Short mmCIF file of C-alpha atoms in Angstrom, two decimals:
data_model
loop_
_atom_site.label_atom_id
_atom_site.label_comp_id
_atom_site.label_asym_id
_atom_site.label_seq_id
_atom_site.Cartn_x
_atom_site.Cartn_y
_atom_site.Cartn_z
CA UNK A 1 1.77 23.17 1.25
CA UNK A 2 1.37 24.78 -2.13
CA UNK A 3 3.86 27.64 -2.13
CA UNK A 4 1.22 30.13 -3.27
CA UNK A 5 -1.28 31.14 -0.58
CA UNK A 6 -4.28 32.90 -2.15
CA UNK A 7 -5.05 36.41 -0.87
CA UNK A 8 -7.87 37.30 1.50
CA UNK A 9 -8.89 40.67 0.05
CA UNK A 10 -11.50 41.90 2.52
CA UNK A 11 -9.01 42.32 5.34
CA UNK A 12 -6.84 45.10 6.76
CA UNK A 13 -3.12 45.01 5.92
CA UNK A 14 -0.20 47.13 7.10
CA UNK A 15 1.05 49.19 4.16
CA UNK A 16 3.69 51.24 5.99
CA UNK A 17 4.89 52.56 9.31
CA UNK A 18 3.57 56.01 10.22
CA UNK A 19 7.05 57.52 9.93
CA UNK A 20 7.38 56.33 6.31
CA UNK A 21 4.40 58.33 5.07
CA UNK A 22 4.77 62.09 4.64
CA UNK A 23 4.76 64.68 1.88
CA UNK A 24 7.05 62.56 -0.27
CA UNK A 25 5.12 60.10 -2.44
CA UNK A 26 5.60 56.48 -1.32
CA UNK A 27 4.91 53.47 -3.54
CA UNK A 28 3.88 50.04 -2.16
CA UNK A 29 2.26 46.98 -3.74
CA UNK A 30 -0.27 45.04 -1.64
CA UNK A 31 -2.09 41.90 -2.87
CA UNK A 32 -0.81 42.83 -6.33
CA UNK A 33 -2.43 46.31 -6.16
CA UNK A 34 0.01 49.18 -6.73
CA UNK A 35 -0.52 52.00 -4.23
CA UNK A 36 0.77 55.53 -3.68
CA UNK A 37 0.71 56.92 -0.13
CA UNK A 38 1.10 60.49 1.17
CA UNK A 39 -0.23 62.86 3.84
CA UNK A 40 -2.47 65.89 3.41
CA UNK A 41 -0.90 69.28 3.98
CA UNK A 42 -3.26 70.66 6.60
CA UNK A 43 -3.88 67.83 9.09
CA UNK A 44 -1.51 65.11 7.89
CA UNK A 45 -4.23 62.55 7.18
CA UNK A 46 -2.82 59.59 5.22
CA UNK A 47 -4.16 59.14 1.67
CA UNK A 48 -3.87 55.93 -0.36
CA UNK A 49 -4.61 55.93 -4.11
CA UNK A 50 -4.03 53.52 -6.97
CA UNK A 51 -0.50 54.14 -8.25
CA UNK A 52 -1.23 54.36 -11.99
CA UNK A 53 -2.39 57.40 -13.94
CA UNK A 54 -5.53 56.57 -15.97
CA UNK A 55 -4.01 58.17 -19.09
CA UNK A 56 -0.85 56.18 -19.89
CA UNK A 57 -0.39 54.22 -16.62
CA UNK A 58 2.55 56.30 -15.39
CA UNK A 59 3.31 55.42 -11.71
CA UNK A 60 2.07 58.26 -9.51
CA UNK A 61 4.63 57.36 -6.82
CA UNK A 62 7.57 58.09 -9.15
CA UNK A 63 9.28 61.37 -10.03
CA UNK A 64 8.65 63.76 -11.59
CA UNK A 65 5.09 63.18 -10.26
CA UNK A 66 4.60 65.63 -7.38
CA UNK A 67 2.11 67.03 -4.92
CA UNK A 68 0.45 70.39 -5.53
CA UNK A 69 -1.23 71.04 -2.17
CA UNK A 70 -3.10 67.77 -1.61
CA UNK A 71 -3.44 66.98 -5.31
CA UNK A 72 -1.16 64.59 -7.18
CA UNK A 73 0.15 65.92 -10.51
CA UNK A 74 1.24 63.06 -12.79
CA UNK A 75 4.83 63.59 -13.92
CA UNK A 76 4.14 62.40 -17.47
CA UNK A 77 1.26 64.54 -18.85
CA UNK A 78 0.01 66.46 -15.81
CA UNK A 79 -3.26 64.63 -15.12
CA UNK A 80 -4.16 65.87 -11.61
CA UNK A 81 -6.07 63.93 -8.92
CA UNK A 82 -7.61 64.98 -5.61
CA UNK A 83 -7.48 62.89 -2.39
CA UNK A 84 -10.58 60.91 -3.46
CA UNK A 85 -8.83 59.82 -6.69
CA UNK A 86 -11.04 62.04 -8.87
CA UNK A 87 -9.22 63.64 -11.79
CA UNK A 88 -9.64 67.43 -11.60
CA UNK A 89 -7.45 68.51 -14.52
CA UNK A 90 -6.37 67.11 -17.90
CA UNK A 91 -4.06 68.91 -20.33
CA UNK A 92 -5.40 70.77 -23.38
CA UNK A 93 -9.14 70.69 -22.63
CA UNK A 94 -11.65 71.98 -20.10
CA UNK A 95 -13.79 68.85 -19.90
CA UNK A 96 -12.44 66.06 -17.67
CA UNK A 97 -13.62 62.63 -18.89
CA UNK A 98 -16.10 61.03 -16.47
CA UNK A 99 -13.97 57.87 -16.23
CA UNK A 100 -10.85 59.80 -15.25
CA UNK A 101 -10.43 58.62 -11.68
CA UNK A 102 -8.11 56.31 -9.77
CA UNK A 103 -9.20 54.04 -6.92
CA UNK A 104 -8.95 55.44 -3.40
CA UNK A 105 -8.54 52.95 -0.52
CA UNK A 106 -9.83 53.04 3.07
CA UNK A 107 -6.91 53.81 5.38
CA UNK A 108 -6.52 53.86 9.19
CA UNK A 109 -3.53 55.08 11.16
CA UNK A 110 -3.27 53.25 14.48
CA UNK A 111 -0.43 52.20 16.81
CA UNK A 112 2.10 53.89 14.46
CA UNK A 113 0.99 51.63 11.59
CA UNK A 114 -0.80 52.61 8.38
CA UNK A 115 -3.51 50.00 7.69
CA UNK A 116 -5.09 49.74 4.22
CA UNK A 117 -8.18 47.87 3.00
CA UNK A 118 -7.80 46.47 -0.52
CA UNK A 119 -11.23 44.74 -0.81
CA UNK A 120 -14.80 46.08 -0.99
CA UNK A 121 -14.65 49.55 0.67
CA UNK A 122 -18.21 49.12 2.01
CA UNK A 123 -16.96 46.31 4.26
CA UNK A 124 -13.99 48.19 5.74
CA UNK A 125 -14.65 48.39 9.49
CA UNK A 126 -11.79 50.03 11.46
CA UNK A 127 -13.05 48.31 14.63
CA UNK A 128 -11.79 44.96 13.30
CA UNK A 129 -8.13 46.09 13.18
CA UNK A 130 -6.13 44.24 15.87
CA UNK A 131 -4.16 46.41 18.28
CA UNK A 132 -0.41 46.67 18.91
CA UNK A 133 -0.53 49.50 21.46
CA UNK A 134 3.04 49.01 22.68
CA UNK A 135 4.33 50.35 19.34
CA UNK A 136 3.58 53.92 20.38
CA UNK A 137 2.67 53.75 24.08
CA UNK A 138 4.50 55.88 26.67
CA UNK A 139 7.05 53.82 28.57
CA UNK A 140 7.92 51.64 25.58
CA UNK A 141 10.84 52.03 23.18
CA UNK A 142 10.69 50.35 19.76
CA UNK A 143 13.22 49.54 17.06
CA UNK A 144 11.69 48.63 13.72
CA UNK A 145 12.32 47.92 10.08
CA UNK A 146 10.88 46.26 6.99
CA UNK A 147 12.41 43.69 4.67
CA UNK A 148 10.80 42.55 1.41
CA UNK A 149 11.09 38.77 0.96
CA UNK A 150 10.74 36.88 -2.34
CA UNK A 151 8.49 34.24 -0.82
CA UNK A 152 4.82 33.50 -0.43
CA UNK A 153 3.41 35.14 2.71
CA UNK A 154 2.21 31.73 3.93
CA UNK A 155 5.85 30.68 4.33
CA UNK A 156 6.53 33.66 6.60
CA UNK A 157 3.42 32.85 8.69
CA UNK A 158 4.72 29.27 9.02
CA UNK A 159 8.17 30.52 10.02
CA UNK A 160 6.87 32.81 12.78
CA UNK A 161 4.40 30.33 14.26
CA UNK A 162 7.07 27.66 14.76
CA UNK A 163 9.83 29.23 16.85
CA UNK A 164 11.73 25.94 17.25
CA UNK A 165 13.67 27.09 14.16
CA UNK A 166 15.36 29.69 16.43
CA UNK A 167 17.59 26.93 17.82
CA UNK A 168 19.00 26.11 14.39
CA UNK A 169 18.61 29.17 12.16
CA UNK A 170 19.27 31.81 14.83
CA UNK A 171 21.80 30.11 17.14
CA UNK A 172 24.16 32.71 18.64
CA UNK A 173 21.42 35.37 18.50
CA UNK A 174 18.03 34.33 19.91
CA UNK A 175 18.23 30.53 19.66
CA UNK A 176 19.21 28.08 22.40
CA UNK A 177 18.68 24.27 22.58
CA UNK A 178 15.71 24.66 24.96
CA UNK A 179 13.53 26.41 22.36
CA UNK A 180 13.43 23.32 20.14
CA UNK A 181 13.32 20.90 23.09
CA UNK A 182 10.35 22.47 24.92
CA UNK A 183 6.86 21.31 23.85
CA UNK A 184 4.29 23.93 22.83
CA UNK A 185 0.64 24.47 23.68
CA UNK A 186 -1.67 25.76 20.93
CA UNK A 187 -5.09 27.42 21.18
CA UNK A 188 -7.15 28.34 18.13
CA UNK A 189 -10.11 30.73 17.99
CA UNK A 190 -11.42 29.92 14.53
CA UNK A 191 -14.21 32.49 14.68
CA UNK A 192 -11.93 35.42 15.53
CA UNK A 193 -9.12 34.12 13.30
CA UNK A 194 -6.60 34.05 16.17
CA UNK A 195 -3.93 31.40 16.82
CA UNK A 196 -2.07 31.30 20.15
CA UNK A 197 1.11 29.26 20.57
CA UNK A 198 2.92 29.19 23.92
CA UNK A 199 6.29 27.83 24.98
CA UNK A 200 7.30 28.25 28.63
CA UNK A 201 10.88 27.31 29.49
CA UNK A 202 11.58 27.03 33.23
CA UNK A 203 15.34 26.70 32.98
CA UNK A 204 17.03 27.79 29.76
CA UNK A 205 20.29 29.25 28.55
CA UNK A 206 20.14 33.01 28.08
CA UNK A 207 20.77 33.77 24.38
CA UNK A 208 23.16 36.64 23.49
CA UNK A 209 20.21 38.78 22.28
CA UNK A 210 18.99 39.00 25.91
CA UNK A 211 22.21 38.41 27.87
CA UNK A 212 23.91 41.40 26.28
CA UNK A 213 20.88 43.70 26.46
CA UNK A 214 19.67 42.90 30.00
CA UNK A 215 22.95 42.01 31.70
CA UNK A 216 21.48 38.75 33.04
CA UNK A 217 24.20 36.21 33.71
CA UNK A 218 23.33 32.54 34.01
CA UNK A 219 20.15 30.68 33.22
CA UNK A 220 16.67 32.09 32.77
CA UNK A 221 12.99 31.30 32.73
CA UNK A 222 11.80 32.23 29.25
CA UNK A 223 8.23 32.58 28.07
CA UNK A 224 7.20 32.94 24.44
CA UNK A 225 3.49 33.59 23.96
CA UNK A 226 2.46 34.11 20.35
CA UNK A 227 -0.81 35.70 19.29
CA UNK A 228 -1.40 35.65 15.52
CA UNK A 229 -4.34 37.69 14.21
CA UNK A 230 -4.89 36.39 10.69
CA UNK A 231 -3.99 37.48 8.15
CA UNK A 232 -1.57 40.28 9.01
CA UNK A 233 -0.61 40.90 12.65
CA UNK A 234 1.71 38.68 14.71
CA UNK A 235 2.51 39.47 18.34
CA UNK A 236 5.13 37.63 20.39
CA UNK A 237 4.88 38.43 24.10
CA UNK A 238 8.33 37.56 25.40
CA UNK A 239 9.31 37.41 29.09
CA UNK A 240 12.65 36.48 30.56
CA UNK A 241 13.83 36.49 34.19
CA UNK A 242 16.72 34.92 36.09
CA UNK A 243 15.87 31.34 37.13
CA UNK A 244 13.99 31.28 40.44
CA UNK A 245 12.62 34.82 40.12
CA UNK A 246 8.85 34.51 40.17
CA UNK A 247 6.22 37.14 39.43
CA UNK A 248 4.52 38.78 42.46
CA UNK A 249 1.21 37.37 43.74
CA UNK A 250 -0.66 40.17 41.92
CA UNK A 251 0.92 39.13 38.64
CA UNK A 252 3.34 42.07 38.47
CA UNK A 253 6.84 41.16 37.48
CA UNK A 254 9.38 43.76 38.69
CA UNK A 255 12.39 41.52 38.02
CA UNK A 256 11.29 40.24 34.62
CA UNK A 257 12.13 41.76 31.27
CA UNK A 258 9.15 42.11 28.94
CA UNK A 259 9.70 42.45 25.23
CA UNK A 260 6.95 42.72 22.62
CA UNK A 261 8.01 41.47 19.21
CA UNK A 262 5.65 42.51 16.42
CA UNK A 263 5.46 41.40 12.81
CA UNK A 264 3.08 42.64 10.15
CA UNK A 265 2.93 40.06 7.37
CA UNK A 266 1.70 41.86 4.25
CA UNK A 267 1.49 39.99 0.93
CA UNK A 268 2.88 42.20 -1.83
CA UNK A 269 2.11 39.94 -4.78
CA UNK A 270 2.49 36.31 -5.81
CA UNK A 271 5.61 35.01 -4.09
CA UNK A 272 6.42 38.37 -2.49
CA UNK A 273 5.82 39.61 1.06
CA UNK A 274 6.65 42.67 3.16
CA UNK A 275 8.14 41.61 6.51
CA UNK A 276 7.52 44.52 8.91
CA UNK A 277 9.35 43.80 12.20
CA UNK A 278 9.54 45.64 15.50
CA UNK A 279 11.02 44.98 18.93
CA UNK A 280 9.49 46.98 21.80
CA UNK A 281 10.71 46.98 25.42
CA UNK A 282 9.64 48.59 28.69
CA UNK A 283 13.08 48.22 30.35
CA UNK A 284 16.30 50.24 29.97
CA UNK A 285 14.24 52.67 27.91
CA UNK A 286 16.82 55.48 28.19
CA UNK A 287 19.77 53.29 27.20
CA UNK A 288 20.62 54.10 23.58
CA UNK A 289 23.30 51.39 23.51
CA UNK A 290 20.66 48.75 24.28
CA UNK A 291 18.41 50.26 21.60
CA UNK A 292 21.12 50.09 18.95
CA UNK A 293 22.19 46.59 20.02
CA UNK A 294 18.61 45.29 19.70
CA UNK A 295 18.16 47.05 16.35
CA UNK A 296 21.31 45.51 14.86
CA UNK A 297 20.84 42.10 16.41
CA UNK A 298 17.21 41.76 15.38
CA UNK A 299 17.97 42.98 11.86
CA UNK A 300 20.54 40.17 11.58
CA UNK A 301 17.93 37.64 12.78
CA UNK A 302 15.37 38.95 10.26
CA UNK A 303 17.93 38.71 7.44
CA UNK A 304 18.63 35.07 8.40
CA UNK A 305 14.90 34.43 7.90
CA UNK A 306 14.90 36.39 4.62
CA UNK A 307 17.76 34.27 3.25
CA UNK A 308 16.15 31.00 4.37
CA UNK A 309 12.69 31.87 3.03
CA UNK A 310 14.01 33.12 -0.33
CA UNK A 311 15.81 29.78 -0.67
CA UNK A 312 12.75 27.81 0.43
CA UNK A 313 10.49 29.56 -2.10
CA UNK A 314 13.00 28.81 -4.85
CA UNK A 315 13.23 25.17 -3.76
CA UNK A 316 9.44 24.70 -3.61
CA UNK A 317 9.22 26.11 -7.12
CA UNK A 318 11.31 23.18 -8.40
CA UNK A 319 9.48 20.42 -6.48
CA UNK A 320 7.68 17.76 -8.46
CA UNK A 321 3.88 17.90 -8.32
CA UNK A 322 2.35 15.98 -5.45
CA UNK A 323 5.34 16.14 -3.11
CA UNK A 324 4.50 15.37 0.52
CA UNK A 325 5.60 17.45 3.47
CA UNK A 326 5.69 15.99 6.96
CA UNK A 327 4.11 17.86 9.88
CA UNK A 328 4.60 17.20 13.60
CA UNK A 329 3.37 18.69 16.90
CA UNK A 330 5.41 21.91 16.56
CA UNK A 331 3.43 22.64 13.36
CA UNK A 332 0.01 22.74 15.10
CA UNK A 333 -0.09 26.56 15.16
CA UNK A 334 1.10 26.93 11.58
CA UNK A 335 -1.43 24.38 10.31
CA UNK A 336 -4.23 26.20 12.17
CA UNK A 337 -3.11 29.47 10.56
CA UNK A 338 -3.22 27.86 7.09
CA UNK A 339 -6.78 26.67 7.80
CA UNK A 340 -7.89 30.14 8.90
CA UNK A 341 -6.20 31.86 5.91
CA UNK A 342 -7.90 29.40 3.52
CA UNK A 343 -11.26 30.18 5.13
CA UNK A 344 -10.72 33.95 4.88
CA UNK A 345 -9.91 33.59 1.18
CA UNK A 346 -13.00 31.43 0.66
CA UNK A 347 -15.29 33.77 2.60
CA UNK A 348 -13.97 36.62 0.51
CA UNK A 349 -16.66 39.10 1.17
CA UNK A 350 -17.00 38.58 4.92
CA UNK A 351 -14.47 40.16 7.31
CA UNK A 352 -13.79 38.36 10.59
CA UNK A 353 -14.66 39.89 13.94
CA UNK A 354 -11.50 40.85 15.80
CA UNK A 355 -11.55 40.84 19.58
CA UNK A 356 -9.99 44.03 20.96
#
């Protein structure tokens, strides 16, 4: 794989968690576009503008730039912009030049995520944003974080769609021998841009991540069902239960532990990606010790990926032209994702239909 995946611009991407955006100015870079995010004073609506003043390109996300009501006042010469990006004041003259405006981007707040559309605003349809309802549903508790990685976002997609690496990279945390040993099934919905990869383990060791948080002793059945909505949202529906404990006839699962693991994979620029990660559970929801254990443990796992992917990007950058990589059955999901991402880039102007 070339270690630069081109960007699909007419798509929704996660720019931030809801809790990150407030009355402090927040800077993010998505698909190479520098953005400033904040909330309006009255109703808290998120606003996303281009993060460069038209005058001398001063970053609007950086002090001493500040908010005056809902207007951004550039900290260099005082150029002032409203929420639409229109400049409403310039120093030393009454007339504001017609070209004095910064881009404003379509933004949707949903499931405690701030989604931004970088492409043609006329094509931005909020209905196509995939859901991750567990992130802010009653009865679920979530730990979350974000790590920037110095790698192409395609490498992170690859990493998450092939969980056999858990056995080797994350042993002692979430990995056990059975993850790598168990074959996968893969389903691809090319039209909707969704890849599903499933691995069902009937009799597996219980990794420390789950043993210590659930109290299960002994072996488990372990299901990993991945749903990747290209390009940005990755859902891992995880179920564990003691061996021999089967779901009820109606499909309910009182003795199983369900965990939703969510990643938003947002390309920042060439060879840079934001890795938004979250672990949600509907069990032991009042237990703060479990919450803190999962937060620390999953952060360690994410940092193992960060280290590996930074190294991989560096290594690929030194490969001779025309090197060959070898793919096997475990790569079926990742290869399907590459195909879909390439098509989204090629289509450019046409967003995919997302199934709710």
